[in-house]
């Protein structure tokens, strides 16, 4: 890893380099779906390109260490509007220097902040954005700054890029309809997974300490960041009612900013809850189990009866594809965007008000008070009809193969290859 140092000598580029040079840019390397895709890409491109990875700063842990050179712009987040503006331009200037010194051919950015820095630091390279989620439905884009982003910044970014890759067809349509993106420059590539590796890891034994959790009662399992987008509050409030008439338990894998808020909600609702952050003994007496971040979550997912995704919005949720590869029945909110395209050959019309038993899982209304009844009906049916549960688990596993790494890798490499040819011309 290299830190960016102002005034550092330029990289020696006198030697002839035959392979195209690709720079992958992301805001951070924390635990998240975008970061996981970034990691997959860094490995994928390394076979045919000279790859450099670049990050705004390394204040948080590197969740997915890679083997390529990692450059750190070493610019922290700003503390106020003026400071944020100053640090933003620091990032632009430092990235521009990297692009010039290393003679970058293509820069692929992940997440909106990185997209804007990518566009404004352009030298002679082709610029690409990998869009992981809905912009229109992202509740973090709000207020006056959110209005500016929706109205001006996001359309500006997409007007300047050479190629935009979205992880779902619904996002592609959204960019054209609401942000005036040129449809000819926007391509859809579903997120892809190393299905074979996931299945191998899922077959590993559970750590012995957790065996008691999966022994006797039906398991509903969520895996992901403890963040507002994932709607853990809705899931826990629904489960508080559901658990009064069901023997099932709820297992939550992952960690995040809302850890304390989420565990506190369980206490307020008087649900017997285990979590590893207060040194409680682990046994089979609880109803909700927070098991924290797991290096290998797949044995947990495979041993669940139902994988639940209560998100308010998504792009193309990585955890859903990984759960499919593990061969578990899926229940997901019908949020924008991703789950419809993953679970249905022919999507339903309009907003759902009831459980929709699709080709590869069950789509549900958003998990709020109005959606509680539908979630209860759908999950009760699955737990009560074991043949149906088994059938959905099998179809889920088959669908997981559709997102196999090797097939989708070829699509991505062909898109990037076309850009290198354009640059040569």
GROMACS .gro file of N, CA and C in nm, residues 197-340:
model
  432
  197UNK      N    1  -1.708  -2.156  -0.502
  197UNK     CA    2  -1.638  -2.129  -0.376
  197UNK      C    3  -1.736  -2.109  -0.261
  198UNK      N    4  -1.847  -2.039  -0.288
  198UNK     CA    5  -1.948  -2.017  -0.183
  198UNK      C    6  -2.003  -2.150  -0.135
  199UNK      N    7  -2.034  -2.240  -0.229
  199UNK     CA    8  -2.088  -2.371  -0.192
  199UNK      C    9  -1.988  -2.451  -0.110
  200UNK      N   10  -1.860  -2.442  -0.147
  200UNK     CA   11  -1.757  -2.513  -0.071
  200UNK      C   12  -1.747  -2.458   0.071
  201UNK      N   13  -1.750  -2.325   0.083
  201UNK     CA   14  -1.742  -2.264   0.216
  201UNK      C   15  -1.867  -2.293   0.299
  202UNK      N   16  -1.983  -2.302   0.231
  202UNK     CA   17  -2.108  -2.330   0.302
  202UNK      C   18  -2.107  -2.470   0.362
  203UNK      N   19  -2.030  -2.560   0.304
  203UNK     CA   20  -2.023  -2.698   0.353
  203UNK      C   21  -1.932  -2.714   0.475
  204UNK      N   22  -1.859  -2.608   0.509
  204UNK     CA   23  -1.774  -2.616   0.627
  204UNK      C   24  -1.859  -2.624   0.754
  205UNK      N   25  -1.801  -2.681   0.858
  205UNK     CA   26  -1.874  -2.694   0.984
  205UNK      C   27  -1.894  -2.558   1.050
  206UNK      N   28  -2.008  -2.545   1.117
  206UNK     CA   29  -2.029  -2.427   1.199
  206UNK      C   30  -1.930  -2.428   1.315
  207UNK      N   31  -1.883  -2.311   1.358
  207UNK     CA   32  -1.806  -2.308   1.483
  207UNK      C   33  -1.889  -2.373   1.594
  208UNK      N   34  -1.825  -2.456   1.673
  208UNK     CA   35  -1.897  -2.536   1.773
  208UNK      C   36  -1.980  -2.450   1.869
  209UNK      N   37  -1.933  -2.330   1.898
  209UNK     CA   38  -2.003  -2.244   1.993
  209UNK      C   39  -2.143  -2.206   1.945
  210UNK      N   40  -2.165  -2.208   1.812
  210UNK     CA   41  -2.294  -2.165   1.758
  210UNK      C   42  -2.387  -2.281   1.726
  211UNK      N   43  -2.344  -2.402   1.749
  211UNK     CA   44  -2.424  -2.519   1.712
  211UNK      C   45  -2.561  -2.518   1.780
  212UNK      N   46  -2.566  -2.473   1.905
  212UNK     CA   47  -2.692  -2.476   1.980
  212UNK      C   48  -2.798  -2.385   1.919
  213UNK      N   49  -2.756  -2.283   1.845
  213UNK     CA   50  -2.850  -2.187   1.786
  213UNK      C   51  -2.933  -2.253   1.678
  214UNK      N   52  -2.873  -2.348   1.604
  214UNK     CA   53  -2.938  -2.405   1.487
  214UNK      C   54  -2.992  -2.545   1.513
  215UNK      N   55  -3.002  -2.584   1.639
  215UNK     CA   56  -3.033  -2.725   1.670
  215UNK      C   57  -3.179  -2.762   1.651
  216UNK      N   58  -3.271  -2.691   1.713
  216UNK     CA   59  -3.407  -2.743   1.726
  216UNK      C   60  -3.516  -2.656   1.666
  217UNK      N   61  -3.496  -2.524   1.661
  217UNK     CA   62  -3.604  -2.435   1.619
  217UNK      C   63  -3.583  -2.385   1.477
  218UNK      N   64  -3.693  -2.354   1.404
  218UNK     CA   65  -3.678  -2.295   1.271
  218UNK      C   66  -3.600  -2.165   1.278
  219UNK      N   67  -3.514  -2.142   1.179
  219UNK     CA   68  -3.425  -2.026   1.180
  219UNK      C   69  -3.457  -1.934   1.063
  220UNK      N   70  -3.489  -1.808   1.097
  220UNK     CA   71  -3.494  -1.700   0.999
  220UNK      C   72  -3.363  -1.625   1.011
  221UNK      N   73  -3.296  -1.601   0.900
  221UNK     CA   74  -3.161  -1.542   0.907
  221UNK      C   75  -3.149  -1.422   0.816
  222UNK      N   76  -3.092  -1.315   0.870
  222UNK     CA   77  -3.054  -1.196   0.793
  222UNK      C   78  -2.902  -1.183   0.800
  223UNK      N   79  -2.842  -1.143   0.687
  223UNK     CA   80  -2.698  -1.116   0.684
  223UNK      C   81  -2.675  -0.985   0.610
  224UNK      N   82  -2.597  -0.897   0.670
  224UNK     CA   83  -2.569  -0.771   0.605
  224UNK      C   84  -2.528  -0.664   0.705
  225UNK      N   85  -2.511  -0.543   0.654
  225UNK     CA   86  -2.473  -0.430   0.740
  225UNK      C   87  -2.591  -0.390   0.828
  226UNK      N   88  -2.560  -0.349   0.949
  226UNK     CA   89  -2.663  -0.295   1.037
  226UNK      C   90  -2.675  -0.146   1.005
  227UNK      N   91  -2.752  -0.117   0.898
  227UNK     CA   92  -2.765   0.019   0.846
  227UNK      C   93  -2.911   0.046   0.816
  228UNK      N   94  -2.948   0.173   0.807
  228UNK     CA   95  -3.088   0.212   0.786
  228UNK      C   96  -3.147   0.150   0.661
  229UNK      N   97  -3.067   0.140   0.556
  229UNK     CA   98  -3.114   0.084   0.430
  229UNK      C   99  -3.169  -0.058   0.447
  230UNK      N  100  -3.110  -0.134   0.538
  230UNK     CA  101  -3.147  -0.275   0.553
  230UNK      C  102  -3.274  -0.295   0.635
  231UNK      N  103  -3.323  -0.189   0.700
  231UNK     CA  104  -3.453  -0.193   0.770
  231UNK      C  105  -3.457  -0.298   0.880
  232UNK      N  106  -3.353  -0.304   0.960
  232UNK     CA  107  -3.354  -0.397   1.074
  232UNK      C  108  -3.461  -0.358   1.175
  233UNK      N  109  -3.490  -0.229   1.186
  233UNK     CA  110  -3.596  -0.187   1.279
  233UNK      C  111  -3.729  -0.250   1.239
  234UNK      N  112  -3.763  -0.244   1.109
  234UNK     CA  113  -3.887  -0.305   1.064
  234UNK      C  114  -3.889  -0.455   1.088
  235UNK      N  115  -3.776  -0.522   1.062
  235UNK     CA  116  -3.767  -0.667   1.080
  235UNK      C  117  -3.788  -0.703   1.227
  236UNK      N  118  -3.723  -0.631   1.316
  236UNK     CA  119  -3.731  -0.663   1.459
  236UNK      C  120  -3.871  -0.634   1.514
  237UNK      N  121  -3.930  -0.523   1.473
  237UNK     CA  122  -4.066  -0.492   1.519
  237UNK      C  123  -4.165  -0.597   1.468
  238UNK      N  124  -4.149  -0.637   1.342
  238UNK     CA  125  -4.236  -0.744   1.291
  238UNK      C  126  -4.214  -0.874   1.368
  239UNK      N  127  -4.088  -0.910   1.389
  239UNK     CA  128  -4.058  -1.036   1.457
  239UNK      C  129  -4.108  -1.036   1.601
  240UNK      N  130  -4.108  -0.919   1.663
  240UNK     CA  131  -4.160  -0.909   1.800
  240UNK      C  132  -4.304  -0.960   1.806
  241UNK      N  133  -4.384  -0.927   1.707
  241UNK     CA  134  -4.522  -0.978   1.699
  241UNK      C  135  -4.524  -1.124   1.657
  242UNK      N  136  -4.445  -1.155   1.553
  242UNK     CA  137  -4.446  -1.290   1.496
  242UNK      C  138  -4.402  -1.394   1.597
  243UNK      N  139  -4.304  -1.362   1.680
  243UNK     CA  140  -4.247  -1.459   1.774
  243UNK      C  141  -4.345  -1.502   1.881
  244UNK      N  142  -4.452  -1.425   1.900
  244UNK     CA  143  -4.552  -1.461   2.001
  244UNK      C  144  -4.634  -1.582   1.958
  245UNK      N  145  -4.635  -1.611   1.828
  245UNK     CA  146  -4.711  -1.726   1.777
  245UNK      C  147  -4.624  -1.821   1.697
  246UNK      N  148  -4.493  -1.807   1.707
  246UNK     CA  149  -4.403  -1.894   1.631
  246UNK      C  150  -4.285  -1.934   1.719
  247UNK      N  151  -4.238  -2.056   1.702
  247UNK     CA  152  -4.121  -2.104   1.775
  247UNK      C  153  -3.990  -2.064   1.707
  248UNK      N  154  -3.999  -2.002   1.592
  248UNK     CA  155  -3.878  -1.968   1.515
  248UNK      C  156  -3.790  -1.869   1.590
  249UNK      N  157  -3.663  -1.868   1.552
  249UNK     CA  158  -3.569  -1.770   1.604
  249UNK      C  159  -3.520  -1.683   1.489
  250UNK      N  160  -3.469  -1.565   1.522
  250UNK     CA  161  -3.414  -1.473   1.423
  250UNK      C  162  -3.265  -1.459   1.448
  251UNK      N  163  -3.185  -1.492   1.347
  251UNK     CA  164  -3.039  -1.480   1.355
  251UNK      C  165  -2.997  -1.364   1.265
  252UNK      N  166  -2.914  -1.276   1.320
  252UNK     CA  167  -2.867  -1.158   1.247
  252UNK      C  168  -2.715  -1.162   1.241
  253UNK      N  169  -2.662  -1.175   1.120
  253UNK     CA  170  -2.517  -1.172   1.098
  253UNK      C  171  -2.477  -1.035   1.047
  254UNK      N  172  -2.368  -0.982   1.099
  254UNK     CA  173  -2.318  -0.854   1.049
  254UNK      C  174  -2.302  -0.753   1.160
  255UNK      N  175  -2.251  -0.638   1.120
  255UNK     CA  176  -2.225  -0.529   1.215
  255UNK      C  177  -2.243  -0.399   1.140
  256UNK      N  178  -2.243  -0.287   1.212
  256UNK     CA  179  -2.258  -0.160   1.144
  256UNK      C  180  -2.291  -0.047   1.239
  257UNK      N  181  -2.318   0.070   1.182
  257UNK     CA  182  -2.338   0.192   1.260
  257UNK      C  183  -2.458   0.183   1.354
  258UNK      N  184  -2.558   0.102   1.318
  258UNK     CA  185  -2.680   0.095   1.399
  258UNK      C  186  -2.678  -0.021   1.498
  259UNK      N  187  -2.561  -0.072   1.529
  259UNK     CA  188  -2.552  -0.184   1.622
  259UNK      C  189  -2.620  -0.153   1.756
  260UNK      N  190  -2.581  -0.044   1.820
  260UNK     CA  191  -2.636  -0.012   1.952
  260UNK      C  192  -2.785   0.018   1.945
  261UNK      N  193  -2.824   0.092   1.843
  261UNK     CA  194  -2.965   0.127   1.828
  261UNK      C  195  -3.051   0.003   1.806
  262UNK      N  196  -2.998  -0.091   1.729
  262UNK     CA  197  -3.074  -0.212   1.696
  262UNK      C  198  -3.087  -0.305   1.817
  263UNK      N  199  -2.977  -0.325   1.888
  263UNK     CA  200  -2.984  -0.412   2.007
  263UNK      C  201  -3.068  -0.347   2.117
  264UNK      N  202  -3.063  -0.214   2.126
  264UNK     CA  203  -3.145  -0.144   2.225
  264UNK      C  204  -3.294  -0.161   2.196
  265UNK      N  205  -3.330  -0.162   2.068
  265UNK     CA  206  -3.470  -0.183   2.030
  265UNK      C  207  -3.520  -0.319   2.078
  266UNK      N  208  -3.435  -0.421   2.069
  266UNK     CA  209  -3.474  -0.554   2.117
  266UNK      C  210  -3.504  -0.552   2.267
  267UNK      N  211  -3.422  -0.477   2.341
  267UNK     CA  212  -3.444  -0.466   2.485
  267UNK      C  213  -3.576  -0.394   2.513
  268UNK      N  214  -3.601  -0.286   2.440
  268UNK     CA  215  -3.724  -0.210   2.459
  268UNK      C  216  -3.848  -0.296   2.431
  269UNK      N  217  -3.837  -0.385   2.332
  269UNK     CA  218  -3.949  -0.472   2.297
  269UNK      C  219  -3.954  -0.599   2.382
  270UNK      N  220  -3.859  -0.611   2.473
  270UNK     CA  221  -3.853  -0.723   2.568
  270UNK      C  222  -3.844  -0.858   2.497
  271UNK      N  223  -3.760  -0.862   2.395
  271UNK     CA  224  -3.733  -0.988   2.325
  271UNK      C  225  -3.604  -1.046   2.382
  272UNK      N  226  -3.605  -1.169   2.428
  272UNK     CA  227  -3.480  -1.230   2.477
  272UNK      C  228  -3.375  -1.231   2.366
  273UNK      N  229  -3.267  -1.158   2.387
  273UNK     CA  230  -3.171  -1.132   2.279
  273UNK      C  231  -3.029  -1.161   2.325
  274UNK      N  232  -2.956  -1.233   2.239
  274UNK     CA  233  -2.813  -1.255   2.260
  274UNK      C  234  -2.735  -1.165   2.164
  275UNK      N  235  -2.628  -1.104   2.214
  275UNK     CA  236  -2.531  -1.042   2.124
  275UNK      C  237  -2.394  -1.045   2.189
  276UNK      N  238  -2.290  -1.050   2.109
  276UNK     CA  239  -2.155  -1.074   2.162
  276UNK      C  240  -2.089  -0.951   2.221
  277UNK      N  241  -2.159  -0.837   2.222
  277UNK     CA  242  -2.095  -0.712   2.263
  277UNK      C  243  -2.115  -0.681   2.411
  278UNK      N  244  -2.188  -0.767   2.482
  278UNK     CA  245  -2.200  -0.744   2.627
  278UNK      C  246  -2.168  -0.870   2.707
  279UNK      N  247  -2.098  -0.966   2.641
  279UNK     CA  248  -2.046  -1.085   2.708
  279UNK      C  249  -2.154  -1.172   2.773
  280UNK      N  250  -2.272  -1.175   2.713
  280UNK     CA  251  -2.376  -1.267   2.761
  280UNK      C  252  -2.338  -1.411   2.725
  281UNK      N  253  -2.380  -1.508   2.805
  281UNK     CA  254  -2.353  -1.648   2.769
  281UNK      C  255  -2.438  -1.688   2.649
  282UNK      N  256  -2.381  -1.766   2.559
  282UNK     CA  257  -2.453  -1.812   2.440
  282UNK      C  258  -2.516  -1.947   2.470
  283UNK      N  259  -2.650  -1.952   2.462
  283UNK     CA  260  -2.722  -2.078   2.480
  283UNK      C  261  -2.849  -2.073   2.397
  284UNK      N  262  -2.937  -2.171   2.414
  284UNK     CA  263  -3.055  -2.180   2.328
  284UNK      C  264  -3.180  -2.117   2.391
  285UNK      N  265  -3.161  -2.020   2.481
  285UNK     CA  266  -3.276  -1.961   2.550
  285UNK      C  267  -3.326  -1.832   2.486
  286UNK      N  268  -3.258  -1.785   2.382
  286UNK     CA  269  -3.293  -1.654   2.325
  286UNK      C  270  -3.385  -1.670   2.204
  287UNK      N  271  -3.447  -1.557   2.165
  287UNK     CA  272  -3.530  -1.553   2.044
  287UNK      C  273  -3.458  -1.484   1.928
  288UNK      N  274  -3.377  -1.383   1.960
  288UNK     CA  275  -3.296  -1.315   1.858
  288UNK      C  276  -3.149  -1.333   1.892
  289UNK      N  277  -3.070  -1.367   1.789
  289UNK     CA  278  -2.926  -1.386   1.806
  289UNK      C  279  -2.852  -1.293   1.711
  290UNK      N  280  -2.783  -1.194   1.767
  290UNK     CA  281  -2.687  -1.115   1.690
  290UNK      C  282  -2.553  -1.190   1.699
  291UNK      N  283  -2.501  -1.233   1.585
  291UNK     CA  284  -2.376  -1.309   1.588
  291UNK      C  285  -2.259  -1.230   1.531
  292UNK      N  286  -2.280  -1.101   1.500
  292UNK     CA  287  -2.171  -1.015   1.456
  292UNK      C  288  -2.119  -1.051   1.318
  293UNK      N  289  -2.008  -0.990   1.281
  293UNK     CA  290  -1.946  -1.018   1.152
  293UNK      C  291  -1.877  -1.153   1.157
  294UNK      N  292  -1.899  -1.234   1.053
  294UNK     CA  293  -1.837  -1.365   1.042
  294UNK      C  294  -1.752  -1.370   0.915
  295UNK      N  295  -1.626  -1.414   0.929
  295UNK     CA  296  -1.540  -1.426   0.812
  295UNK      C  297  -1.601  -1.518   0.707
  296UNK      N  298  -1.666  -1.623   0.753
  296UNK     CA  299  -1.734  -1.715   0.662
  296UNK      C  300  -1.879  -1.727   0.706
  297UNK      N  301  -1.968  -1.646   0.648
  297UNK     CA  302  -2.108  -1.650   0.690
  297UNK      C  303  -2.188  -1.765   0.628
  298UNK      N  304  -2.130  -1.832   0.527
  298UNK     CA  305  -2.209  -1.924   0.446
  298UNK      C  306  -2.256  -2.049   0.520
  299UNK      N  307  -2.180  -2.108   0.613
  299UNK     CA  308  -2.237  -2.222   0.689
  299UNK      C  309  -2.359  -2.181   0.770
  300UNK      N  310  -2.362  -2.057   0.819
  300UNK     CA  311  -2.478  -2.007   0.893
  300UNK      C  312  -2.598  -1.995   0.799
  301UNK      N  313  -2.574  -1.935   0.682
  301UNK     CA  314  -2.682  -1.914   0.585
  301UNK      C  315  -2.740  -2.048   0.539
  302UNK      N  316  -2.653  -2.143   0.508
  302UNK     CA  317  -2.698  -2.272   0.457
  302UNK      C  318  -2.785  -2.345   0.559
  303UNK      N  319  -2.759  -2.327   0.686
  303UNK     CA  320  -2.833  -2.400   0.790
  303UNK      C  321  -2.960  -2.328   0.835
  304UNK      N  322  -2.988  -2.213   0.775
  304UNK     CA  323  -3.113  -2.144   0.806
  304UNK      C  324  -3.228  -2.208   0.728
  305UNK      N  325  -3.349  -2.191   0.779
  305UNK     CA  326  -3.467  -2.236   0.705
  305UNK      C  327  -3.507  -2.133   0.599
  306UNK      N  328  -3.498  -2.005   0.636
  306UNK     CA  329  -3.536  -1.897   0.545
  306UNK      C  330  -3.436  -1.783   0.558
  307UNK      N  331  -3.390  -1.734   0.444
  307UNK     CA  332  -3.309  -1.613   0.443
  307UNK      C  333  -3.402  -1.494   0.420
  308UNK      N  334  -3.397  -1.394   0.507
  308UNK     CA  335  -3.488  -1.279   0.496
  308UNK      C  336  -3.408  -1.152   0.463
  309UNK      N  337  -3.462  -1.074   0.368
  309UNK     CA  338  -3.402  -0.947   0.332
  309UNK      C  339  -3.511  -0.839   0.340
  310UNK      N  340  -3.512  -0.757   0.445
  310UNK     CA  341  -3.619  -0.659   0.464
  310UNK      C  342  -3.588  -0.519   0.411
  311UNK      N  343  -3.491  -0.506   0.320
  311UNK     CA  344  -3.438  -0.375   0.281
  311UNK      C  345  -3.544  -0.278   0.230
  312UNK      N  346  -3.515  -0.149   0.249
  312UNK     CA  347  -3.600  -0.041   0.197
  312UNK      C  348  -3.562  -0.006   0.054
  313UNK      N  349  -3.437  -0.019   0.021
  313UNK     CA  350  -3.390  -0.003  -0.118
  313UNK      C  351  -3.261  -0.082  -0.132
  314UNK      N  352  -3.231  -0.120  -0.256
  314UNK     CA  353  -3.111  -0.195  -0.287
  314UNK      C  354  -3.062  -0.154  -0.426
  315UNK      N  355  -2.963  -0.226  -0.475
  315UNK     CA  356  -2.921  -0.215  -0.614
  315UNK      C  357  -2.943  -0.352  -0.674
  316UNK      N  358  -2.849  -0.438  -0.643
  316UNK     CA  359  -2.857  -0.580  -0.673
  316UNK      C  360  -2.792  -0.649  -0.553
  317UNK      N  361  -2.870  -0.686  -0.452
  317UNK     CA  362  -2.812  -0.724  -0.323
  317UNK      C  363  -2.724  -0.848  -0.330
  318UNK      N  364  -2.598  -0.828  -0.297
  318UNK     CA  365  -2.501  -0.937  -0.299
  318UNK      C  366  -2.543  -1.051  -0.208
  319UNK      N  367  -2.595  -1.016  -0.089
  319UNK     CA  368  -2.628  -1.120   0.008
  319UNK      C  369  -2.739  -1.212  -0.044
  320UNK      N  370  -2.827  -1.159  -0.129
  320UNK     CA  371  -2.934  -1.241  -0.184
  320UNK      C  372  -2.877  -1.345  -0.279
  321UNK      N  373  -2.785  -1.303  -0.366
  321UNK     CA  374  -2.721  -1.398  -0.457
  321UNK      C  375  -2.639  -1.503  -0.383
  322UNK      N  376  -2.571  -1.460  -0.276
  322UNK     CA  377  -2.492  -1.554  -0.198
  322UNK      C  378  -2.581  -1.654  -0.125
  323UNK      N  379  -2.696  -1.607  -0.074
  323UNK     CA  380  -2.790  -1.698  -0.009
  323UNK      C  381  -2.845  -1.800  -0.109
  324UNK      N  382  -2.870  -1.755  -0.231
  324UNK     CA  383  -2.914  -1.848  -0.335
  324UNK      C  384  -2.809  -1.956  -0.361
  325UNK      N  385  -2.684  -1.914  -0.368
  325UNK     CA  386  -2.576  -2.011  -0.389
  325UNK      C  387  -2.568  -2.112  -0.276
  326UNK      N  388  -2.610  -2.071  -0.156
  326UNK     CA  389  -2.611  -2.161  -0.041
  326UNK      C  390  -2.732  -2.255  -0.042
  327UNK      N  391  -2.828  -2.232  -0.131
  327UNK     CA  392  -2.943  -2.321  -0.143
  327UNK      C  393  -3.044  -2.307  -0.031
  328UNK      N  394  -3.076  -2.182   0.007
  328UNK     CA  395  -3.174  -2.160   0.113
  328UNK      C  396  -3.293  -2.086   0.053
  329UNK      N  397  -3.412  -2.109   0.107
  329UNK     CA  398  -3.532  -2.040   0.061
  329UNK      C  399  -3.520  -1.891   0.093
  330UNK      N  400  -3.567  -1.808  -0.001
  330UNK     CA  401  -3.551  -1.663   0.008
  330UNK      C  402  -3.686  -1.595   0.031
  331UNK      N  403  -3.689  -1.501   0.126
  331UNK     CA  404  -3.801  -1.408   0.141
  331UNK      C  405  -3.742  -1.267   0.140
  332UNK      N  406  -3.787  -1.185   0.045
  332UNK     CA  407  -3.729  -1.051   0.032
  332UNK      C  408  -3.838  -0.947   0.014
  333UNK      N  409  -3.812  -0.828   0.068
  333UNK     CA  410  -3.901  -0.716   0.038
  333UNK      C  411  -3.889  -0.682  -0.110
  334UNK      N  412  -3.999  -0.637  -0.166
  334UNK     CA  413  -4.002  -0.597  -0.306
  334UNK      C  414  -3.957  -0.452  -0.317
  335UNK      N  415  -3.835  -0.428  -0.274
  335UNK     CA  416  -3.784  -0.291  -0.270
  335UNK      C  417  -3.720  -0.256  -0.404
  336UNK      N  418  -3.708  -0.126  -0.431
  336UNK     CA  419  -3.630  -0.087  -0.548
  336UNK      C  420  -3.482  -0.091  -0.509
  337UNK      N  421  -3.398  -0.155  -0.586
  337UNK     CA  422  -3.421  -0.239  -0.703
  337UNK      C  423  -3.348  -0.370  -0.680
  338UNK      N  424  -3.366  -0.469  -0.767
  338UNK     CA  425  -3.289  -0.592  -0.759
  338UNK      C  426  -3.368  -0.717  -0.729
  339UNK      N  427  -3.438  -0.725  -0.613
  339UNK     CA  428  -3.504  -0.850  -0.578
  339UNK      C  429  -3.602  -0.903  -0.684
  340UNK      N  430  -3.679  -0.814  -0.747
  340UNK     CA  431  -3.771  -0.861  -0.852
  340UNK      C  432  -3.696  -0.932  -0.964
   0.00000   0.00000   0.00000
